[in-house]
Tab-separated table of C-alpha atoms in Angstrom:
chain	number	residue	atom	x	y	z
A	1	UNK	CA	-39.743	77.578	26.609
A	2	UNK	CA	-43.364	77.822	27.642
A	3	UNK	CA	-45.051	78.309	30.955
A	4	UNK	CA	-48.384	78.027	32.400
A	5	UNK	CA	-49.271	80.644	35.007
A	6	UNK	CA	-51.540	80.141	37.868
A	7	UNK	CA	-53.360	83.219	39.251
A	8	UNK	CA	-55.986	83.418	41.769
A	9	UNK	CA	-58.500	82.250	39.265
A	10	UNK	CA	-57.544	80.108	36.398
A	11	UNK	CA	-54.665	79.080	34.364
A	12	UNK	CA	-53.189	81.374	31.900
A	13	UNK	CA	-50.876	80.302	29.072
A	14	UNK	CA	-47.478	82.026	28.273
A	15	UNK	CA	-46.208	80.787	25.115
A	16	UNK	CA	-42.771	81.869	23.726
A	17	UNK	CA	-42.043	81.080	20.103
A	18	UNK	CA	-39.231	78.537	19.947
A	19	UNK	CA	-39.137	78.353	16.326
A	20	UNK	CA	-37.765	81.599	16.039
A	21	UNK	CA	-34.736	80.413	17.951
A	22	UNK	CA	-34.256	77.666	15.503
A	23	UNK	CA	-31.318	78.386	12.930
A	24	UNK	CA	-32.308	78.678	9.299
A	25	UNK	CA	-30.829	75.417	8.479
A	26	UNK	CA	-33.001	72.451	7.941
A	27	UNK	CA	-32.668	70.581	11.183
A	28	UNK	CA	-35.247	67.744	11.540
A	29	UNK	CA	-37.623	68.017	14.759
A	30	UNK	CA	-35.797	64.993	16.224
A	31	UNK	CA	-32.313	66.582	16.049
A	32	UNK	CA	-33.906	69.682	17.589
A	33	UNK	CA	-35.393	67.608	20.385
A	34	UNK	CA	-32.196	65.573	20.601
A	35	UNK	CA	-30.310	68.892	21.313
A	36	UNK	CA	-32.407	69.997	24.152
A	37	UNK	CA	-34.090	66.805	25.974
A	38	UNK	CA	-32.590	64.799	28.725
A	39	UNK	CA	-33.534	62.443	31.321
A	40	UNK	CA	-32.160	62.541	34.627
A	41	UNK	CA	-32.906	60.055	37.601
A	42	UNK	CA	-33.443	61.922	40.821
A	43	UNK	CA	-34.233	58.949	43.065
A	44	UNK	CA	-34.110	55.407	42.468
A	45	UNK	CA	-35.259	52.442	44.793
A	46	UNK	CA	-36.124	48.667	44.406
A	47	UNK	CA	-39.896	49.699	44.317
A	48	UNK	CA	-39.844	53.154	42.467
A	49	UNK	CA	-37.970	55.696	40.489
A	50	UNK	CA	-38.396	59.281	40.056
A	51	UNK	CA	-36.844	60.979	36.936
A	52	UNK	CA	-36.942	64.365	35.061
A	53	UNK	CA	-37.954	64.255	31.457
A	54	UNK	CA	-36.968	67.524	30.071
A	55	UNK	CA	-37.435	69.154	26.672
A	56	UNK	CA	-39.995	67.131	25.217
A	57	UNK	CA	-43.875	67.870	24.625
A	58	UNK	CA	-46.511	66.522	26.620
A	59	UNK	CA	-47.755	64.360	24.134
A	60	UNK	CA	-44.522	62.240	24.257
A	61	UNK	CA	-44.317	62.216	27.971
A	62	UNK	CA	-47.976	61.160	28.047
A	63	UNK	CA	-47.523	58.571	25.444
A	64	UNK	CA	-44.614	57.066	27.663
A	65	UNK	CA	-47.010	57.266	30.724
A	66	UNK	CA	-49.806	55.328	28.759
A	67	UNK	CA	-47.146	52.672	27.566
A	68	UNK	CA	-46.084	52.024	31.028
A	69	UNK	CA	-49.529	51.795	32.510
A	70	UNK	CA	-50.974	49.712	29.649
A	71	UNK	CA	-48.480	48.331	26.901
A	72	UNK	CA	-45.134	46.913	28.740
A	73	UNK	CA	-45.641	43.187	28.802
A	74	UNK	CA	-45.261	41.288	31.903
A	75	UNK	CA	-46.119	37.614	32.691
A	76	UNK	CA	-49.325	36.421	34.739
A	77	UNK	CA	-51.388	33.472	35.477
A	78	UNK	CA	-53.726	33.088	32.534
A	79	UNK	CA	-55.283	29.609	32.684
A	80	UNK	CA	-56.137	27.467	35.807
A	81	UNK	CA	-56.825	24.038	35.482
A	82	UNK	CA	-58.700	22.824	38.679
A	83	UNK	CA	-58.544	19.236	39.818
A	84	UNK	CA	-59.942	19.440	43.110
A	85	UNK	CA	-61.466	22.403	45.067
A	86	UNK	CA	-63.707	21.843	47.988
A	87	UNK	CA	-62.953	25.280	49.616
A	88	UNK	CA	-65.610	27.942	49.929
A	89	UNK	CA	-63.964	30.153	47.181
A	90	UNK	CA	-65.432	29.110	44.055
A	91	UNK	CA	-63.290	28.079	41.166
A	92	UNK	CA	-63.590	31.240	39.051
A	93	UNK	CA	-63.026	33.370	41.909
A	94	UNK	CA	-59.961	31.458	42.983
A	95	UNK	CA	-58.629	31.252	39.227
A	96	UNK	CA	-59.189	35.264	39.134
A	97	UNK	CA	-57.226	35.674	42.377
A	98	UNK	CA	-54.364	33.517	41.000
A	99	UNK	CA	-54.354	35.669	37.941
A	100	UNK	CA	-53.584	38.840	39.871
A	101	UNK	CA	-50.539	37.587	41.631
A	102	UNK	CA	-47.523	39.490	40.324
A	103	UNK	CA	-44.780	36.771	39.172
A	104	UNK	CA	-40.940	37.537	39.075
A	105	UNK	CA	-40.199	36.299	35.663
A	106	UNK	CA	-38.585	38.131	33.011
A	107	UNK	CA	-41.138	38.551	29.961
A	108	UNK	CA	-38.081	38.970	27.540
A	109	UNK	CA	-37.301	35.299	28.145
A	110	UNK	CA	-40.596	34.235	26.847
A	111	UNK	CA	-42.492	34.595	23.615
A	112	UNK	CA	-46.117	35.331	23.093
A	113	UNK	CA	-48.737	32.679	23.619
A	114	UNK	CA	-51.245	33.323	20.574
A	115	UNK	CA	-53.357	30.183	21.239
A	116	UNK	CA	-53.674	28.243	24.312
A	117	UNK	CA	-53.460	24.844	22.276
A	118	UNK	CA	-49.749	26.110	21.209
A	119	UNK	CA	-48.505	25.945	24.965
A	120	UNK	CA	-44.931	25.055	24.939
A	121	UNK	CA	-41.997	25.906	27.402
A	122	UNK	CA	-41.082	29.011	25.441
A	123	UNK	CA	-44.204	30.777	25.994
A	124	UNK	CA	-45.893	29.208	29.187
A	125	UNK	CA	-44.825	28.927	32.894
A	126	UNK	CA	-46.591	26.285	35.092
A	127	UNK	CA	-47.311	26.543	38.819
A	128	UNK	CA	-48.737	23.776	40.961
A	129	UNK	CA	-50.989	24.424	43.991
A	130	UNK	CA	-51.548	21.538	46.405
A	131	UNK	CA	-52.922	22.089	49.777
A	132	UNK	CA	-54.853	19.819	52.021
A	133	UNK	CA	-56.147	21.160	55.357
A	134	UNK	CA	-55.444	18.203	57.875
A	135	UNK	CA	-58.518	16.792	59.924
A	136	UNK	CA	-58.191	14.640	62.861
A	137	UNK	CA	-60.095	11.323	62.062
A	138	UNK	CA	-61.298	11.295	65.665
A	139	UNK	CA	-64.029	13.267	66.453
A	140	UNK	CA	-62.704	16.644	67.870
A	141	UNK	CA	-64.497	16.467	71.141
A	142	UNK	CA	-64.202	12.674	71.825
A	143	UNK	CA	-62.008	13.214	74.780
A	144	UNK	CA	-63.925	16.446	75.845
A	145	UNK	CA	-63.681	17.540	79.414
A	146	UNK	CA	-66.518	19.893	80.371
A	147	UNK	CA	-64.513	21.180	83.461
A	148	UNK	CA	-61.283	22.205	81.137
A	149	UNK	CA	-62.645	24.195	78.200
A	150	UNK	CA	-59.257	25.677	77.812
A	151	UNK	CA	-57.303	22.619	76.972
A	152	UNK	CA	-60.228	21.698	74.563
A	153	UNK	CA	-60.111	25.124	72.811
A	154	UNK	CA	-56.309	24.683	72.278
A	155	UNK	CA	-56.663	21.284	70.981
A	156	UNK	CA	-59.346	22.552	68.511
A	157	UNK	CA	-57.060	25.254	67.145
A	158	UNK	CA	-54.318	22.846	66.407
A	159	UNK	CA	-53.995	21.675	62.893
A	160	UNK	CA	-56.493	19.198	62.202
A	161	UNK	CA	-58.583	20.572	64.955
A	162	UNK	CA	-61.974	21.734	64.169
A	163	UNK	CA	-61.257	25.359	64.904
A	164	UNK	CA	-58.072	25.490	62.801
A	165	UNK	CA	-57.997	27.317	59.488
A	166	UNK	CA	-55.661	26.538	56.634
A	167	UNK	CA	-54.089	29.659	55.376
A	168	UNK	CA	-53.049	29.163	51.402
A	169	UNK	CA	-50.560	31.839	50.305
A	170	UNK	CA	-48.372	32.332	47.418
A	171	UNK	CA	-45.644	30.468	49.314
A	172	UNK	CA	-47.698	27.220	48.380
A	173	UNK	CA	-47.342	27.866	44.589
A	174	UNK	CA	-44.872	25.352	43.551
A	175	UNK	CA	-42.990	26.352	40.086
A	176	UNK	CA	-43.191	23.314	37.719
A	177	UNK	CA	-40.272	23.729	35.212
A	178	UNK	CA	-41.104	22.929	31.787
A	179	UNK	CA	-38.908	21.764	29.023
A	180	UNK	CA	-35.383	23.723	29.117
A	181	UNK	CA	-36.845	26.430	31.201
A	182	UNK	CA	-34.432	25.382	34.188
A	183	UNK	CA	-31.497	26.271	31.669
A	184	UNK	CA	-32.798	29.155	30.017
A	185	UNK	CA	-34.395	30.978	32.872
A	186	UNK	CA	-31.667	32.850	35.171
A	187	UNK	CA	-33.510	32.322	38.242
A	188	UNK	CA	-36.611	29.999	39.317
A	189	UNK	CA	-39.971	31.579	38.488
A	190	UNK	CA	-41.760	32.680	41.563
A	191	UNK	CA	-44.434	35.119	43.015
A	192	UNK	CA	-43.018	38.552	43.871
A	193	UNK	CA	-44.027	38.006	47.239
A	194	UNK	CA	-44.574	34.778	49.157
A	195	UNK	CA	-47.105	35.979	51.783
A	196	UNK	CA	-50.084	37.053	49.434
A	197	UNK	CA	-53.110	35.385	50.955
A	198	UNK	CA	-54.978	33.328	48.189
A	199	UNK	CA	-57.653	31.480	50.024
A	200	UNK	CA	-58.549	30.025	53.538
A	201	UNK	CA	-59.439	26.310	54.215
A	202	UNK	CA	-61.418	24.619	56.846
A	203	UNK	CA	-60.246	21.072	58.200
A	204	UNK	CA	-60.733	18.412	55.337
A	205	UNK	CA	-61.165	20.860	52.431
A	206	UNK	CA	-58.596	20.542	49.733
A	207	UNK	CA	-57.239	22.240	46.605
A	208	UNK	CA	-55.381	20.857	43.687
A	209	UNK	CA	-54.902	22.638	40.531
A	210	UNK	CA	-52.168	23.701	37.760
A	211	UNK	CA	-52.063	27.206	36.782
A	212	UNK	CA	-50.346	28.384	33.646
A	213	UNK	CA	-48.977	31.864	33.093
A	214	UNK	CA	-48.160	33.546	29.656
A	215	UNK	CA	-46.925	37.177	28.448
A	216	UNK	CA	-49.575	39.683	28.131
A	217	UNK	CA	-50.268	43.554	28.304
A	218	UNK	CA	-52.480	45.521	30.567
A	219	UNK	CA	-54.599	46.623	27.668
A	220	UNK	CA	-56.000	43.286	27.671
A	221	UNK	CA	-56.147	42.752	31.475
A	222	UNK	CA	-55.122	45.076	34.186
A	223	UNK	CA	-53.179	41.946	35.694
A	224	UNK	CA	-50.457	42.261	33.358
A	225	UNK	CA	-49.723	45.900	34.316
A	226	UNK	CA	-46.104	46.432	35.493
A	227	UNK	CA	-46.676	49.423	37.463
A	228	UNK	CA	-48.713	50.364	40.465
A	229	UNK	CA	-48.684	53.857	39.449
A	230	UNK	CA	-46.776	55.912	36.858
A	231	UNK	CA	-47.475	59.696	36.787
A	232	UNK	CA	-45.782	62.747	35.972
A	233	UNK	CA	-46.261	66.458	36.862
A	234	UNK	CA	-44.762	69.499	35.355
A	235	UNK	CA	-41.816	71.309	37.371
A	236	UNK	CA	-43.490	74.280	39.254
A	237	UNK	CA	-41.689	77.550	38.795
A	238	UNK	CA	-42.138	80.406	41.324
A	239	UNK	CA	-40.745	84.011	40.329
A	240	UNK	CA	-40.521	86.779	42.667
A	241	UNK	CA	-41.354	89.576	40.218
A	242	UNK	CA	-40.463	92.359	42.743
A	243	UNK	CA	-38.080	92.122	45.726
A	244	UNK	CA	-39.801	90.410	48.617
A	245	UNK	CA	-38.073	91.833	51.861
A	246	UNK	CA	-38.229	92.203	55.679
A	247	UNK	CA	-41.412	91.516	57.248
A	248	UNK	CA	-42.887	90.732	53.871
A	249	UNK	CA	-40.280	87.918	53.400
A	250	UNK	CA	-41.160	86.312	56.713
A	251	UNK	CA	-44.858	86.307	55.911
A	252	UNK	CA	-44.341	84.760	52.581
A	253	UNK	CA	-42.256	82.137	54.125
A	254	UNK	CA	-44.717	81.450	56.970
A	255	UNK	CA	-47.680	81.158	54.543
A	256	UNK	CA	-46.082	78.441	52.394
A	257	UNK	CA	-47.550	75.134	53.828
A	258	UNK	CA	-44.446	73.207	51.960
A	259	UNK	CA	-41.951	75.576	53.077
A	260	UNK	CA	-40.708	76.244	49.592
A	261	UNK	CA	-39.314	79.748	50.340
A	262	UNK	CA	-35.995	80.487	52.299
A	263	UNK	CA	-35.011	83.737	53.827
A	264	UNK	CA	-31.706	85.104	52.860
A	265	UNK	CA	-29.773	87.683	54.845
A	266	UNK	CA	-28.659	90.924	52.855
A	267	UNK	CA	-25.368	92.166	54.314
A	268	UNK	CA	-24.580	95.842	53.121
A	269	UNK	CA	-21.785	98.095	54.450
A	270	UNK	CA	-24.140	101.119	54.537
A	271	UNK	CA	-27.788	100.736	55.885
A	272	UNK	CA	-29.133	98.290	58.425
A	273	UNK	CA	-29.128	94.534	57.877
A	274	UNK	CA	-32.013	93.220	55.739
A	275	UNK	CA	-33.540	90.125	54.634
A	276	UNK	CA	-34.960	88.825	51.383
A	277	UNK	CA	-37.045	85.716	50.332
A	278	UNK	CA	-35.597	83.337	47.845
A	279	UNK	CA	-37.333	80.285	46.242
A	280	UNK	CA	-35.414	77.485	47.436
A	281	UNK	CA	-37.344	74.225	46.944
A	282	UNK	CA	-39.594	74.677	43.867
A	283	UNK	CA	-40.154	71.031	43.472
A	284	UNK	CA	-41.942	70.914	46.884
A	285	UNK	CA	-44.608	73.198	45.611
A	286	UNK	CA	-48.022	71.632	45.130
A	287	UNK	CA	-49.470	74.649	43.467
A	288	UNK	CA	-52.043	75.207	46.435
A	289	UNK	CA	-51.687	79.060	45.497
A	290	UNK	CA	-51.721	79.903	49.298
A	291	UNK	CA	-48.681	82.397	48.527
A	292	UNK	CA	-50.993	84.564	46.037
A	293	UNK	CA	-54.183	84.316	47.809
A	294	UNK	CA	-55.777	87.492	49.022
A	295	UNK	CA	-56.455	87.519	52.695
A	296	UNK	CA	-57.884	90.357	54.432
A	297	UNK	CA	-56.874	91.933	57.668
A	298	UNK	CA	-53.476	90.245	57.502
A	299	UNK	CA	-50.172	92.151	57.299
A	300	UNK	CA	-49.023	91.746	53.426
A	301	UNK	CA	-52.146	89.781	52.868
A	302	UNK	CA	-53.719	91.907	50.228
A	303	UNK	CA	-51.103	92.416	47.566
A	304	UNK	CA	-48.748	89.117	47.734
A	305	UNK	CA	-49.994	88.335	44.214
A	306	UNK	CA	-48.085	91.134	42.959
A	307	UNK	CA	-44.776	90.063	44.133
A	308	UNK	CA	-45.072	86.198	43.396
A	309	UNK	CA	-45.973	84.565	40.172
A	310	UNK	CA	-46.804	80.744	40.250
A	311	UNK	CA	-46.034	79.142	37.143
A	312	UNK	CA	-45.406	75.699	35.663
A	313	UNK	CA	-42.836	74.628	33.003
A	314	UNK	CA	-44.604	73.302	29.984
A	315	UNK	CA	-41.791	70.989	28.967
A	316	UNK	CA	-40.153	69.817	32.410
A	317	UNK	CA	-41.677	66.619	33.488
A	318	UNK	CA	-41.040	64.943	36.969
A	319	UNK	CA	-41.998	61.419	36.464
A	320	UNK	CA	-42.797	58.881	39.389
A	321	UNK	CA	-43.004	55.166	38.387
A	322	UNK	CA	-43.839	52.483	40.946
A	323	UNK	CA	-43.418	49.055	40.143
A	324	UNK	CA	-45.639	46.175	40.923
A	325	UNK	CA	-42.763	43.984	41.307
A	326	UNK	CA	-42.384	42.166	38.182
A	327	UNK	CA	-39.905	44.412	36.429
A	328	UNK	CA	-37.370	46.903	38.091
A	329	UNK	CA	-38.642	50.414	37.814
A	330	UNK	CA	-36.164	51.984	35.477
A	331	UNK	CA	-36.537	48.812	33.245
A	332	UNK	CA	-40.231	49.549	32.765
A	333	UNK	CA	-39.255	53.159	31.618
A	334	UNK	CA	-36.669	51.560	29.289
A	335	UNK	CA	-39.261	49.087	27.844
A	336	UNK	CA	-41.958	51.817	27.411
A	337	UNK	CA	-39.520	53.907	25.076
A	338	UNK	CA	-38.543	50.652	23.403
A	339	UNK	CA	-42.182	49.926	22.567
A	340	UNK	CA	-42.947	53.554	21.523
A	341	UNK	CA	-40.067	53.079	19.108
A	342	UNK	CA	-41.046	49.607	18.011
A	343	UNK	CA	-44.435	51.340	17.021
A	344	UNK	CA	-43.001	54.069	14.938
A	345	UNK	CA	-40.887	51.388	12.997
A	346	UNK	CA	-43.953	48.919	12.379
A	347	UNK	CA	-45.908	51.598	10.938
A	348	UNK	CA	-42.898	52.988	8.737
A	349	UNK	CA	-42.701	49.428	7.537
A	350	UNK	CA	-46.477	49.202	6.892
A	351	UNK	CA	-46.438	52.545	4.963
A	352	UNK	CA	-43.583	51.509	2.765
A	353	UNK	CA	-45.488	48.077	2.145
A	354	UNK	CA	-48.561	50.004	1.214
A	355	UNK	CA	-46.363	52.132	-1.221
A	356	UNK	CA	-48.607	54.953	-0.222
A	357	UNK	CA	-51.399	53.533	-2.461
A	358	UNK	CA	-54.960	54.492	-1.491
A	359	UNK	CA	-57.297	51.808	0.157
A	360	UNK	CA	-60.585	51.172	-1.144
A	361	UNK	CA	-63.713	52.124	0.942
B	1	UNK	CA	-64.937	47.444	9.099
B	2	UNK	CA	-64.439	44.305	7.372
B	3	UNK	CA	-60.973	45.545	6.309
B	4	UNK	CA	-58.412	43.593	8.219
B	5	UNK	CA	-55.617	45.660	6.877
B	6	UNK	CA	-53.547	47.174	9.630
B	7	UNK	CA	-52.739	50.578	7.845
B	8	UNK	CA	-55.342	52.090	5.281
B	9	UNK	CA	-54.788	55.314	3.676
B	10	UNK	CA	-57.731	57.476	2.409
B	11	UNK	CA	-57.688	60.472	0.021
B	12	UNK	CA	-58.044	61.672	-3.580
B	13	UNK	CA	-55.813	60.070	-6.240
B	14	UNK	CA	-55.303	63.399	-7.882
B	15	UNK	CA	-54.152	65.159	-4.790
B	16	UNK	CA	-51.523	63.550	-2.811
B	17	UNK	CA	-51.093	66.476	-0.452
B	18	UNK	CA	-54.061	65.290	1.725
B	19	UNK	CA	-54.401	61.841	3.314
B	20	UNK	CA	-56.266	60.378	6.112
B	21	UNK	CA	-54.371	57.321	7.620
B	22	UNK	CA	-56.049	54.677	9.512
B	23	UNK	CA	-54.051	52.666	12.112
B	24	UNK	CA	-55.149	49.451	13.422
B	25	UNK	CA	-54.842	48.750	17.085
B	26	UNK	CA	-53.731	52.093	18.143
B	27	UNK	CA	-55.057	54.839	20.137
B	28	UNK	CA	-54.236	58.199	21.863
B	29	UNK	CA	-50.805	56.936	22.865
B	30	UNK	CA	-49.485	56.801	19.439
B	31	UNK	CA	-52.075	59.423	17.806
B	32	UNK	CA	-51.376	62.356	19.965
B	33	UNK	CA	-47.507	61.934	20.004
B	34	UNK	CA	-47.498	61.489	16.149
B	35	UNK	CA	-49.993	64.476	15.724
B	36	UNK	CA	-47.482	66.628	17.739
B	37	UNK	CA	-44.501	65.515	15.586
B	38	UNK	CA	-46.168	66.155	12.480
B	39	UNK	CA	-47.248	69.529	13.351
B	40	UNK	CA	-43.718	70.299	13.821
B	41	UNK	CA	-42.776	69.729	10.274
B	42	UNK	CA	-42.270	72.565	8.170
B	43	UNK	CA	-44.302	71.093	5.190
B	44	UNK	CA	-47.208	70.515	7.424
B	45	UNK	CA	-50.427	72.526	6.614
B	46	UNK	CA	-52.864	70.596	8.802
B	47	UNK	CA	-52.473	67.494	11.065
B	48	UNK	CA	-55.051	66.067	13.351
B	49	UNK	CA	-55.884	62.713	14.956
B	50	UNK	CA	-58.923	61.141	16.119
B	51	UNK	CA	-60.415	57.848	17.577
B	52	UNK	CA	-63.874	57.647	16.255
B	53	UNK	CA	-65.276	55.013	18.428
B	54	UNK	CA	-63.653	54.149	21.685
B	55	UNK	CA	-64.661	50.325	21.306
B	56	UNK	CA	-63.405	50.152	17.742
B	57	UNK	CA	-59.523	49.499	17.356
B	58	UNK	CA	-58.884	52.193	14.975
B	59	UNK	CA	-56.977	55.505	15.189
B	60	UNK	CA	-57.262	58.168	12.444
B	61	UNK	CA	-54.715	60.751	11.479
B	62	UNK	CA	-55.431	63.585	9.039
B	63	UNK	CA	-52.499	65.107	7.383
B	64	UNK	CA	-52.637	67.788	4.697
B	65	UNK	CA	-49.209	69.351	3.798
B	66	UNK	CA	-48.243	72.781	1.876
B	67	UNK	CA	-47.034	70.590	-1.182
B	68	UNK	CA	-45.098	67.684	-0.324
B	69	UNK	CA	-46.731	64.169	-0.765
B	70	UNK	CA	-48.455	63.428	2.706
B	71	UNK	CA	-47.215	59.834	2.644
B	72	UNK	CA	-43.645	61.195	2.622
B	73	UNK	CA	-44.362	63.717	5.600
B	74	UNK	CA	-46.069	60.753	7.544
B	75	UNK	CA	-42.743	58.828	6.949
B	76	UNK	CA	-40.607	61.619	8.125
B	77	UNK	CA	-42.999	62.071	11.195
B	78	UNK	CA	-42.788	58.438	12.226
B	79	UNK	CA	-38.971	58.481	11.587
B	80	UNK	CA	-38.579	61.721	13.712
B	81	UNK	CA	-40.691	60.092	16.715
B	82	UNK	CA	-38.582	57.129	16.534
B	83	UNK	CA	-35.235	59.001	16.535
B	84	UNK	CA	-36.521	60.833	19.824
B	85	UNK	CA	-37.059	57.474	21.189
B	86	UNK	CA	-33.536	56.422	20.355
B	87	UNK	CA	-32.225	59.540	22.092
B	88	UNK	CA	-34.279	59.026	25.147
B	89	UNK	CA	-33.251	55.490	25.289
B	90	UNK	CA	-29.515	56.670	25.308
B	91	UNK	CA	-30.323	59.173	28.013
B	92	UNK	CA	-31.749	56.495	29.942
B	93	UNK	CA	-28.984	53.877	29.595
B	94	UNK	CA	-26.486	56.710	30.460
B	95	UNK	CA	-28.572	56.833	33.856
B	96	UNK	CA	-27.907	53.201	34.316
B	97	UNK	CA	-31.075	51.461	32.997
B	98	UNK	CA	-30.631	48.377	31.048
B	99	UNK	CA	-33.196	45.986	29.291
B	100	UNK	CA	-32.004	43.214	31.643
B	101	UNK	CA	-33.537	42.395	34.973
B	102	UNK	CA	-32.880	43.222	37.841
B	103	UNK	CA	-31.956	46.707	37.421
B	104	UNK	CA	-33.289	48.091	40.576
B	105	UNK	CA	-30.166	48.728	42.699
B	106	UNK	CA	-29.640	50.644	45.932
B	107	UNK	CA	-31.240	53.900	47.049
B	108	UNK	CA	-29.521	56.862	45.829
B	109	UNK	CA	-30.149	60.366	46.601
């Protein structure tokens, strides 16, 4: 088990040879990892999941994070066919905004669309957007009474009135099922939220378009990313190398802005009652280093670093994955691991096909 | 870069201990993880990866062994990384994750 220690200046690595612990038998690296690694979900909601990934190298943790961000496929609007758009938002801006809307459609139910010419019901979902902002045929101020501006204003703000603005949101997107989609999709395709503002229309303006969605990954376009954030940090470890007791314990507890330490009473038959600081909530630590900072003219301010060692576990990762809404948070993690596995399988096959023969330059 | 093959292998025909593997459409995601797994192999003498140019879709892995054919060690490396994924999937499924939507569930502590 390795650690990284933070001192007042700089990070110091502390490596312990783990190879020596391995028995002489030829266990493969995968077996070694399988024996010591685990995943434990610590918090799970509809929006985000926090879990511990323990016993693997950073390179694997980072591969999973990168895959979640950029390679887990989702569905998003890719092509927009505009029949009518008299609003102030230009066609290309409108199309771009439509593309960014997260869609609640399971990408596993669809195949990849390689060429827009090959669009079928198994690789494309279609949404229609038809909005006409009402307009009164009668001139808005035909019955205008100069002595009653309030009533006039009210009339103008009603639908059709010249002060009325029509709001176009994702609620106006209508799913148009293609082929067998109504039978093979477990639920109707829809945007994740129905209150996302797409554009606004003045009276008389209209939008009529058809939006085609397909499967993609965020490597191609960030709109396909299933996560809002996917990040990890290493578990902090705080060692009290010398007992921190009495007033020093209180001073340490009060110093920590995240309240990582608790004070325990020491009960002994002989001698006066005493107290001792213990590390109670190391997960809350943000590595602010306040506890090891040298502070002059404060009790215990000059040598706290001799008592407290701030470290991080090198193989204990606290992941936090927040979904953008298309997929359940744990599903994203599950998919990410499956994608890394698929990469390994793909390249093993390629290696086998090549027979190990050299390529010509 | 006219070669469209997804995997290219460079090296000397008379020395099968040293190879450079060129992966198409891969980057640091696979590169660093694969490099790490290869380094853990007892037969590996040297392993390193690079992405020579950020706007070209290639990732290179250099592998030198202490005697075994580099191609075999690469296969073992990919196999090991795949098995680690299998283990993690099993761990995650034990925590209630499945490949079907929706799996969000209620708030738990």
